[in-house]
Coordinates of C-alpha atoms in Angstrom, one line a residue:
M723 CA 81.0 7.2 42.3
T724 CA 84.3 5.5 41.6
T725 CA 85.1 3.6 38.5
A726 CA 85.3 0.3 40.3
T727 CA 81.6 0.5 41.3
V728 CA 80.2 1.3 37.8
L729 CA 80.7 -2.2 36.3
P730 CA 79.4 -5.3 38.2
S731 CA 82.0 -7.6 39.9
I732 CA 83.5 -10.5 38.0
G733 CA 81.8 -13.7 38.9
A734 CA 78.5 -12.0 39.9
E735 CA 75.3 -13.7 38.6
I736 CA 72.7 -11.0 38.0
P737 CA 69.0 -11.7 37.4
C738 CA 67.0 -9.1 35.5
S739 CA 63.3 -8.8 34.7
C740 CA 62.2 -8.5 31.0
Y741 CA 59.1 -6.9 29.6
A742 CA 58.4 -6.4 25.9
A743 CA 55.1 -5.0 24.7
N744 CA 53.7 -4.9 21.2
V745 CA 56.2 -7.3 19.8
P746 CA 55.2 -8.1 16.1
L747 CA 55.5 -11.9 15.6
K748 CA 55.0 -13.1 12.0
V749 CA 54.4 -16.8 11.7
R750 CA 54.1 -17.8 8.0
T751 CA 51.5 -15.4 6.9
A752 CA 49.9 -14.6 10.3
L753 CA 51.0 -11.4 12.1
V754 CA 50.2 -10.9 15.8
N755 CA 51.3 -8.5 18.4
V756 CA 52.3 -10.1 21.7
E757 CA 53.5 -9.0 25.1
F758 CA 56.4 -11.0 26.6
K759 CA 57.2 -11.1 30.4
G760 CA 60.0 -13.0 32.1
G761 CA 63.6 -12.7 32.9
I762 CA 67.2 -13.1 32.0
K763 CA 70.2 -14.0 34.1
V764 CA 73.8 -13.1 33.2
R765 CA 77.2 -14.0 34.7
V766 CA 79.9 -11.4 34.7
E767 CA 83.2 -12.6 33.2
T768 CA 86.5 -10.9 32.4
H769 CA 86.8 -9.3 28.9
P770 CA 89.7 -10.9 27.0
D771 CA 91.0 -7.6 25.6
E772 CA 89.9 -5.0 28.2
P773 CA 90.7 -4.4 31.9
P774 CA 87.7 -5.1 34.2
H775 CA 87.2 -1.4 35.0
K776 CA 86.6 -0.6 31.3
A777 CA 84.5 -3.6 30.0
V778 CA 83.2 -7.0 31.1
V779 CA 81.6 -9.9 29.3
L780 CA 78.1 -10.9 30.2
K781 CA 77.4 -14.6 29.7
V782 CA 73.7 -15.4 29.4
V783 CA 73.1 -18.3 31.8
G784 CA 69.3 -18.2 31.7
H785 CA 66.7 -16.5 29.6
K786 CA 62.9 -17.1 29.5
V787 CA 60.0 -14.9 28.5
E788 CA 56.4 -15.9 27.8
A789 CA 53.3 -14.4 26.2
D790 CA 49.7 -15.6 26.1
H791 CA 47.7 -15.1 22.9
P792 CA 44.0 -15.8 22.4
Q793 CA 44.5 -17.9 19.3
L794 CA 48.1 -19.1 19.6
G795 CA 48.1 -19.9 23.3
R796 CA 51.3 -19.7 25.2
I797 CA 54.3 -18.5 23.3
T798 CA 57.7 -19.1 25.0
I799 CA 61.1 -17.7 24.2
E800 CA 63.8 -19.7 26.1
Q801 CA 67.6 -19.9 25.9
D802 CA 68.4 -22.8 23.6
N803 CA 72.1 -23.5 24.2
M804 CA 74.2 -21.5 26.6
E805 CA 77.4 -22.4 24.7
A806 CA 75.9 -21.4 21.3
T807 CA 75.0 -17.9 22.6
P808 CA 77.8 -15.4 21.9
D809 CA 79.2 -13.5 24.8
S810 CA 77.5 -10.1 25.4
L811 CA 79.4 -7.0 26.3
L812 CA 79.1 -4.2 28.9
K813 CA 81.5 -1.3 28.6
I814 CA 82.0 2.1 30.0
V815 CA 81.5 4.9 27.4
Q816 CA 81.6 7.8 29.9
H817 CA 82.8 8.0 33.5
F818 CA 81.0 11.1 34.8
P819 CA 78.1 10.9 34.9
P820 CA 78.4 7.2 34.4
K821 CA 77.3 5.9 31.0
L822 CA 77.4 2.3 30.0
S823 CA 76.8 0.6 26.7
A824 CA 75.4 -3.0 26.6
T825 CA 75.2 -5.3 23.6
M826 CA 73.3 -8.5 24.4
F827 CA 73.3 -11.6 22.1
L828 CA 70.5 -14.2 22.5
S829 CA 70.2 -17.6 20.9
F830 CA 66.8 -19.1 21.8
K831 CA 64.0 -21.4 20.8
L832 CA 60.5 -20.1 20.4
T833 CA 57.6 -22.4 21.1
I834 CA 54.1 -21.7 20.0
E835 CA 51.5 -23.8 21.8
R836 CA 48.9 -23.6 19.0
P837 CA 50.6 -22.5 15.7
P838 CA 48.5 -20.6 13.1
G839 CA 46.7 -22.9 10.7
S840 CA 46.7 -25.8 13.1
E841 CA 42.9 -25.6 13.6
E842 CA 42.2 -26.3 9.9
G843 CA 41.5 -29.5 8.1
P844 CA 40.2 -33.0 9.1
G845 CA 40.8 -33.8 12.7
A846 CA 40.6 -30.2 13.7
M847 CA 39.4 -31.3 17.1
A848 CA 42.7 -32.9 17.8
R849 CA 45.2 -30.9 19.9
P850 CA 47.8 -29.5 17.5
E851 CA 51.5 -30.1 18.1
P852 CA 53.4 -27.1 19.4
L853 CA 55.6 -25.4 16.8
V854 CA 59.2 -25.2 18.0
L855 CA 61.6 -22.8 16.1
R856 CA 65.2 -21.6 16.8
T857 CA 67.0 -18.4 16.0
K858 CA 68.9 -18.6 12.6
E859 CA 71.5 -16.2 14.0
P860 CA 71.6 -14.8 17.5
A861 CA 69.5 -11.8 18.2
K862 CA 71.4 -8.6 18.9
L863 CA 69.9 -6.2 21.4
L864 CA 71.5 -2.8 22.2
S865 CA 71.2 -0.3 25.0
P866 CA 73.8 2.4 24.4
E867 CA 73.1 4.7 27.3
L868 CA 72.7 2.8 30.6
S869 CA 73.5 4.7 33.8
K870 CA 74.1 1.5 35.7
F871 CA 74.0 -2.3 35.5
P872 CA 71.8 -4.1 36.3
P873 CA 69.5 -1.7 34.4
D874 CA 66.6 0.0 36.1
G875 CA 63.8 -0.5 33.5
D876 CA 66.0 0.7 30.6
F877 CA 65.1 -0.2 27.0
Y878 CA 67.1 -2.5 24.8
R879 CA 66.3 -2.4 21.0
L880 CA 66.7 -5.0 18.4
E881 CA 69.4 -4.2 15.9
T882 CA 68.1 -6.4 13.0
P883 CA 65.0 -8.6 12.7
I884 CA 65.1 -12.1 14.3
K885 CA 64.7 -14.9 11.8
L886 CA 63.3 -18.1 13.3
V887 CA 63.8 -21.4 11.5
H888 CA 62.7 -25.0 11.8
P889 CA 65.2 -27.0 13.9
D890 CA 65.8 -29.5 11.1
N891 CA 66.6 -27.0 8.4
D892 CA 67.2 -23.3 7.8
Q893 CA 63.7 -22.5 6.4
V894 CA 62.5 -19.3 7.9
I895 CA 59.1 -19.9 9.4
A896 CA 58.7 -16.8 11.6
T897 CA 60.2 -13.4 12.2
I898 CA 60.3 -10.8 15.0
D899 CA 60.9 -7.3 13.5
K900 CA 60.9 -5.4 16.8
F901 CA 61.6 -6.4 20.3
P902 CA 61.5 -3.3 22.5
V903 CA 62.4 -4.9 25.8
R904 CA 62.5 -3.1 29.1
V905 CA 65.1 -4.7 31.4
G906 CA 65.3 -4.2 35.2
G907 CA 67.5 -5.5 38.0

């Protein structure tokens, strides 16, 4: 395998599937485990400081995963603002056998169809408003030992917990401590 074929071509848009099981989502005092399914799409761009045969930038141009929960209904994670999402990085760490390292940054909004606590109080029969939160800082997911890109069901792990805040202020309403996501091409 030549070096030129290890990294994807500049300008390529690559869709990947995403599957994350047993994701602990804490909303206020409620803790639930959910299973997200969906996908991500990245555009390959030149790295400002590295030649394209050593490293490339991955620009997230689409990201959406969803989970269904018996009490909370549909929970959606969706890219919030493409320009606010920092560029991700894919670089070669070893040529033979090929080994790549990927660092993905994700800024997103999380929507919970039926937030916990919304079924209480007077008017409990009324349909609650969905709860919409955004990432306080971009999530950072790492996959240090890919053999190719797009990945073939490889795991990415969350570096630090994701804090989700109300869009009007920086009050943390929810957290995701782990997001073990399997990514495939």
